[in-house]
C-alpha cells in the first residue's frame, strides 16, 4: 500500500514479534529506489504509551472538542463560520463529505485529505468564489491539532 506524507491511508496487521524491522519500498520510482528504507518499530503497550506521552499526542481531550477550541484559539473563526453563513472563507457547516467546486473548474470531495491539504497548503485548491488569501498552517499546527480540526469539522452537520 502506498503511504504518502500528509495523506490519510490505513492498513491493519497484527504484529507477532517485538523489535525493529526494516521495510523496503516495493514500488520502483526512479533513481535511489534501493535506498528507500524505513524501520517499523513494534513495541510493548507500555513502551507505546510512553512514546505517546513524549510525543505530546496523548492529550485526553477528545479530538472534536480540541478542534472546537482550536477554531477560536488559532483564529479560524475570523474567516470560517460554523453556522452556514459565508464569510471571508467558506463555512465549515456541512462541509465534510460534500463536493466542493474549485476555482479551476474542478470539484473535489471534502474528505480528510482535502481538509488537511486546505489547512497545510491552502493555495492548491481554492474554493470557487473565494480569494486565495488563507495562510498556510504547515509548521504552525501540529498533526494532532490538524486531526482535531478535521474531527471537529466532521461534527458540524
PDB file of C-alpha atoms in Angstrom:
ATOM      1  CA  UNK A   1       0.000   0.000   0.000  1.00  0.00           C
ATOM      2  CA  UNK A   2       1.310   3.448  -0.857  1.00  0.00           C
ATOM      3  CA  UNK A   3       1.913   5.767   2.071  1.00  0.00           C
ATOM      4  CA  UNK A   4       2.189   9.427   1.124  1.00  0.00           C
ATOM      5  CA  UNK A   5       3.270  12.070   3.654  1.00  0.00           C
ATOM      6  CA  UNK A   6       0.393  14.303   4.721  1.00  0.00           C
ATOM      7  CA  UNK A   7      -2.255  11.935   3.339  1.00  0.00           C
ATOM      8  CA  UNK A   8      -4.568   9.574   5.186  1.00  0.00           C
ATOM      9  CA  UNK A   9      -4.035   5.916   4.439  1.00  0.00           C
ATOM     10  CA  UNK A  10      -4.808   2.935   6.609  1.00  0.00           C
ATOM     11  CA  UNK A  11      -3.841  -0.676   6.847  1.00  0.00           C
ATOM     12  CA  UNK A  12      -4.107  -3.147   9.686  1.00  0.00           C
ATOM     13  CA  UNK A  13      -1.983  -6.087  10.640  1.00  0.00           C
ATOM     14  CA  UNK A  14      -1.167  -7.956  13.825  1.00  0.00           C
ATOM     15  CA  UNK A  15       2.452  -7.791  14.913  1.00  0.00           C
ATOM     16  CA  UNK A  16       3.556 -11.055  16.495  1.00  0.00           C
ATOM     17  CA  UNK A  17       7.114 -10.120  17.480  1.00  0.00           C
ATOM     18  CA  UNK A  18       8.640  -7.095  19.241  1.00  0.00           C
ATOM     19  CA  UNK A  19      11.606  -5.355  17.658  1.00  0.00           C
ATOM     20  CA  UNK A  20      12.772  -3.168  14.778  1.00  0.00           C
ATOM     21  CA  UNK A  21      12.043  -4.389  11.261  1.00  0.00           C
ATOM     22  CA  UNK A  22      13.407  -2.988   8.001  1.00  0.00           C
ATOM     23  CA  UNK A  23      10.775  -2.036   5.451  1.00  0.00           C
ATOM     24  CA  UNK A  24      11.650  -1.948   1.772  1.00  0.00           C
ATOM     25  CA  UNK A  25       9.960   0.205  -0.837  1.00  0.00           C
ATOM     26  CA  UNK A  26       8.134  -2.056  -3.280  1.00  0.00           C
ATOM     27  CA  UNK A  27       7.269   0.448  -5.978  1.00  0.00           C
ATOM     28  CA  UNK A  28      10.006   1.416  -8.407  1.00  0.00           C
ATOM     29  CA  UNK A  29      10.032   5.196  -8.634  1.00  0.00           C
ATOM     30  CA  UNK A  30      13.402   6.135 -10.100  1.00  0.00           C
ATOM     31  CA  UNK A  31      16.999   6.667  -9.055  1.00  0.00           C
ATOM     32  CA  UNK A  32      17.788   5.881  -5.467  1.00  0.00           C
ATOM     33  CA  UNK A  33      14.890   3.447  -5.158  1.00  0.00           C
ATOM     34  CA  UNK A  34      17.097   0.836  -3.489  1.00  0.00           C
ATOM     35  CA  UNK A  35      17.991   3.351  -0.770  1.00  0.00           C
ATOM     36  CA  UNK A  36      14.363   3.897   0.248  1.00  0.00           C
ATOM     37  CA  UNK A  37      14.255   2.040   3.541  1.00  0.00           C
ATOM     38  CA  UNK A  38      12.316   2.572   6.734  1.00  0.00           C
ATOM     39  CA  UNK A  39      12.147   0.918  10.129  1.00  0.00           C
ATOM     40  CA  UNK A  40       8.952  -0.430  11.646  1.00  0.00           C
ATOM     41  CA  UNK A  41       9.151  -0.468  15.433  1.00  0.00           C
ATOM     42  CA  UNK A  42       6.945  -2.962  17.254  1.00  0.00           C
ATOM     43  CA  UNK A  43       6.760  -2.047  20.939  1.00  0.00           C
ATOM     44  CA  UNK A  44       5.006  -3.223  24.064  1.00  0.00           C
ATOM     45  CA  UNK A  45       1.853  -1.335  25.009  1.00  0.00           C
ATOM     46  CA  UNK A  46       3.702   0.320  27.927  1.00  0.00           C
ATOM     47  CA  UNK A  47       6.500   1.491  25.601  1.00  0.00           C
ATOM     48  CA  UNK A  48       3.902   2.781  23.136  1.00  0.00           C
ATOM     49  CA  UNK A  49       2.128   4.724  25.892  1.00  0.00           C
ATOM     50  CA  UNK A  50       5.462   6.238  26.968  1.00  0.00           C
ATOM     51  CA  UNK A  51       6.109   7.251  23.354  1.00  0.00           C
ATOM     52  CA  UNK A  52       2.669   8.896  23.192  1.00  0.00           C
ATOM     53  CA  UNK A  53       3.444  10.920  26.314  1.00  0.00           C
ATOM     54  CA  UNK A  54       6.793  12.082  24.913  1.00  0.00           C
ATOM     55  CA  UNK A  55       5.247  12.974  21.533  1.00  0.00           C
ATOM     56  CA  UNK A  56       2.576  15.235  23.018  1.00  0.00           C
ATOM     57  CA  UNK A  57      -0.166  13.268  21.242  1.00  0.00           C
ATOM     58  CA  UNK A  58      -1.637  11.881  24.453  1.00  0.00           C
ATOM     59  CA  UNK A  59      -3.894  14.835  25.253  1.00  0.00           C
ATOM     60  CA  UNK A  60      -7.028  13.278  26.738  1.00  0.00           C
ATOM     61  CA  UNK A  61      -9.254  15.961  25.207  1.00  0.00           C
ATOM     62  CA  UNK A  62     -11.477  14.308  22.577  1.00  0.00           C
ATOM     63  CA  UNK A  63     -10.385  15.445  19.107  1.00  0.00           C
ATOM     64  CA  UNK A  64     -13.665  17.187  18.170  1.00  0.00           C
ATOM     65  CA  UNK A  65     -13.585  19.144  21.438  1.00  0.00           C
ATOM     66  CA  UNK A  66      -9.939  20.120  20.922  1.00  0.00           C
ATOM     67  CA  UNK A  67     -10.775  21.122  17.330  1.00  0.00           C
ATOM     68  CA  UNK A  68     -13.568  23.366  18.585  1.00  0.00           C
ATOM     69  CA  UNK A  69     -11.132  25.085  20.967  1.00  0.00           C
ATOM     70  CA  UNK A  70      -8.556  25.486  18.184  1.00  0.00           C
ATOM     71  CA  UNK A  71     -11.203  27.010  15.892  1.00  0.00           C
ATOM     72  CA  UNK A  72     -11.166  30.065  18.138  1.00  0.00           C
ATOM     73  CA  UNK A  73      -7.639  29.857  19.583  1.00  0.00           C
ATOM     74  CA  UNK A  74      -5.972  29.720  16.152  1.00  0.00           C
ATOM     75  CA  UNK A  75      -8.252  32.368  14.611  1.00  0.00           C
ATOM     76  CA  UNK A  76     -10.139  30.116  12.177  1.00  0.00           C
ATOM     77  CA  UNK A  77     -13.367  31.810  13.295  1.00  0.00           C
ATOM     78  CA  UNK A  78     -12.199  35.100  11.764  1.00  0.00           C
ATOM     79  CA  UNK A  79     -12.862  33.733   8.259  1.00  0.00           C
ATOM     80  CA  UNK A  80     -14.847  30.468   8.575  1.00  0.00           C
ATOM     81  CA  UNK A  81     -18.294  30.208  10.171  1.00  0.00           C
ATOM     82  CA  UNK A  82     -19.703  27.036  11.658  1.00  0.00           C
ATOM     83  CA  UNK A  83     -23.353  28.010  11.140  1.00  0.00           C
ATOM     84  CA  UNK A  84     -23.561  28.079   7.343  1.00  0.00           C
ATOM     85  CA  UNK A  85     -23.018  31.814   6.916  1.00  0.00           C
ATOM     86  CA  UNK A  86     -20.452  32.641   4.229  1.00  0.00           C
ATOM     87  CA  UNK A  87     -17.619  34.904   5.229  1.00  0.00           C
ATOM     88  CA  UNK A  88     -14.141  35.681   4.009  1.00  0.00           C
ATOM     89  CA  UNK A  89     -13.664  31.910   3.776  1.00  0.00           C
ATOM     90  CA  UNK A  90     -16.130  29.081   3.182  1.00  0.00           C
ATOM     91  CA  UNK A  91     -18.290  27.900   6.080  1.00  0.00           C
ATOM     92  CA  UNK A  92     -17.358  24.676   7.834  1.00  0.00           C
ATOM     93  CA  UNK A  93     -21.035  23.792   8.366  1.00  0.00           C
ATOM     94  CA  UNK A  94     -21.978  20.618   6.474  1.00  0.00           C
ATOM     95  CA  UNK A  95     -18.553  20.637   4.809  1.00  0.00           C
ATOM     96  CA  UNK A  96     -17.352  17.097   5.443  1.00  0.00           C
ATOM     97  CA  UNK A  97     -18.179  14.586   2.720  1.00  0.00           C
ATOM     98  CA  UNK A  98     -19.648  17.188   0.380  1.00  0.00           C
ATOM     99  CA  UNK A  99     -18.431  18.043  -3.116  1.00  0.00           C
ATOM    100  CA  UNK A 100     -16.566  21.353  -3.365  1.00  0.00           C
ATOM    101  CA  UNK A 101     -16.424  23.351  -6.595  1.00  0.00           C
ATOM    102  CA  UNK A 102     -12.961  24.776  -7.081  1.00  0.00           C
ATOM    103  CA  UNK A 103     -11.896  27.969  -8.819  1.00  0.00           C
ATOM    104  CA  UNK A 104     -10.144  25.986 -11.575  1.00  0.00           C
ATOM    105  CA  UNK A 105     -13.461  24.390 -12.608  1.00  0.00           C
ATOM    106  CA  UNK A 106     -12.798  21.032 -10.988  1.00  0.00           C
ATOM    107  CA  UNK A 107     -14.531  19.610  -7.957  1.00  0.00           C
ATOM    108  CA  UNK A 108     -13.353  17.515  -5.039  1.00  0.00           C
ATOM    109  CA  UNK A 109     -14.882  15.699  -2.078  1.00  0.00           C
ATOM    110  CA  UNK A 110     -14.250  17.417   1.246  1.00  0.00           C
ATOM    111  CA  UNK A 111     -12.696  14.402   2.951  1.00  0.00           C
ATOM    112  CA  UNK A 112      -9.822  14.215   5.444  1.00  0.00           C
ATOM    113  CA  UNK A 113      -7.188  14.593   2.727  1.00  0.00           C
ATOM    114  CA  UNK A 114      -8.843  17.661   1.195  1.00  0.00           C
ATOM    115  CA  UNK A 115      -9.265  19.374   4.564  1.00  0.00           C
ATOM    116  CA  UNK A 116      -5.674  18.610   5.597  1.00  0.00           C
ATOM    117  CA  UNK A 117      -4.393  19.978   2.276  1.00  0.00           C
ATOM    118  CA  UNK A 118      -6.584  23.073   2.666  1.00  0.00           C
ATOM    119  CA  UNK A 119      -5.021  23.750   6.072  1.00  0.00           C
ATOM    120  CA  UNK A 120      -1.402  22.940   5.237  1.00  0.00           C
ATOM    121  CA  UNK A 121      -1.221  24.333   1.698  1.00  0.00           C
ATOM    122  CA  UNK A 122      -4.460  26.221   1.012  1.00  0.00           C
ATOM    123  CA  UNK A 123      -3.318  27.787  -2.264  1.00  0.00           C
ATOM    124  CA  UNK A 124      -3.510  24.469  -4.110  1.00  0.00           C
ATOM    125  CA  UNK A 125      -7.309  24.061  -4.008  1.00  0.00           C
ATOM    126  CA  UNK A 126      -9.176  27.373  -3.955  1.00  0.00           C
ATOM    127  CA  UNK A 127     -12.942  27.115  -3.443  1.00  0.00           C
ATOM    128  CA  UNK A 128     -14.893  28.793  -6.241  1.00  0.00           C
ATOM    129  CA  UNK A 129     -15.955  32.296  -5.273  1.00  0.00           C
ATOM    130  CA  UNK A 130     -13.228  32.859  -2.671  1.00  0.00           C
ATOM    131  CA  UNK A 131      -9.915  34.701  -2.878  1.00  0.00           C
ATOM    132  CA  UNK A 132      -6.693  32.742  -2.249  1.00  0.00           C
ATOM    133  CA  UNK A 133      -5.896  34.581   0.989  1.00  0.00           C
ATOM    134  CA  UNK A 134      -5.708  31.830   3.605  1.00  0.00           C
ATOM    135  CA  UNK A 135      -2.226  31.471   5.059  1.00  0.00           C
ATOM    136  CA  UNK A 136      -0.558  28.057   5.105  1.00  0.00           C
ATOM    137  CA  UNK A 137      -0.561  26.418   8.523  1.00  0.00           C
ATOM    138  CA  UNK A 138       2.225  23.940   7.736  1.00  0.00           C
ATOM    139  CA  UNK A 139       4.578  24.039  10.705  1.00  0.00           C
ATOM    140  CA  UNK A 140       2.142  26.187  12.712  1.00  0.00           C
ATOM    141  CA  UNK A 141      -0.336  23.448  13.596  1.00  0.00           C
ATOM    142  CA  UNK A 142       0.824  20.007  14.706  1.00  0.00           C
ATOM    143  CA  UNK A 143      -0.568  16.874  13.053  1.00  0.00           C
ATOM    144  CA  UNK A 144      -2.561  16.269  16.236  1.00  0.00           C
ATOM    145  CA  UNK A 145      -4.096  19.751  16.018  1.00  0.00           C
ATOM    146  CA  UNK A 146      -4.930  19.307  12.321  1.00  0.00           C
ATOM    147  CA  UNK A 147      -6.567  15.966  13.095  1.00  0.00           C
ATOM    148  CA  UNK A 148      -8.571  17.662  15.863  1.00  0.00           C
ATOM    149  CA  UNK A 149      -9.819  20.371  13.496  1.00  0.00           C
ATOM    150  CA  UNK A 150     -10.798  17.742  10.924  1.00  0.00           C
ATOM    151  CA  UNK A 151     -12.719  15.775  13.556  1.00  0.00           C
ATOM    152  CA  UNK A 152     -14.466  18.970  14.691  1.00  0.00           C
ATOM    153  CA  UNK A 153     -15.482  19.784  11.103  1.00  0.00           C
ATOM    154  CA  UNK A 154     -16.982  16.274  10.828  1.00  0.00           C
ATOM    155  CA  UNK A 155     -19.372  17.127  13.694  1.00  0.00           C
ATOM    156  CA  UNK A 156     -20.731  20.275  12.026  1.00  0.00           C
ATOM    157  CA  UNK A 157     -23.814  18.772  10.366  1.00  0.00           C
TER     158      UNK A 157
END
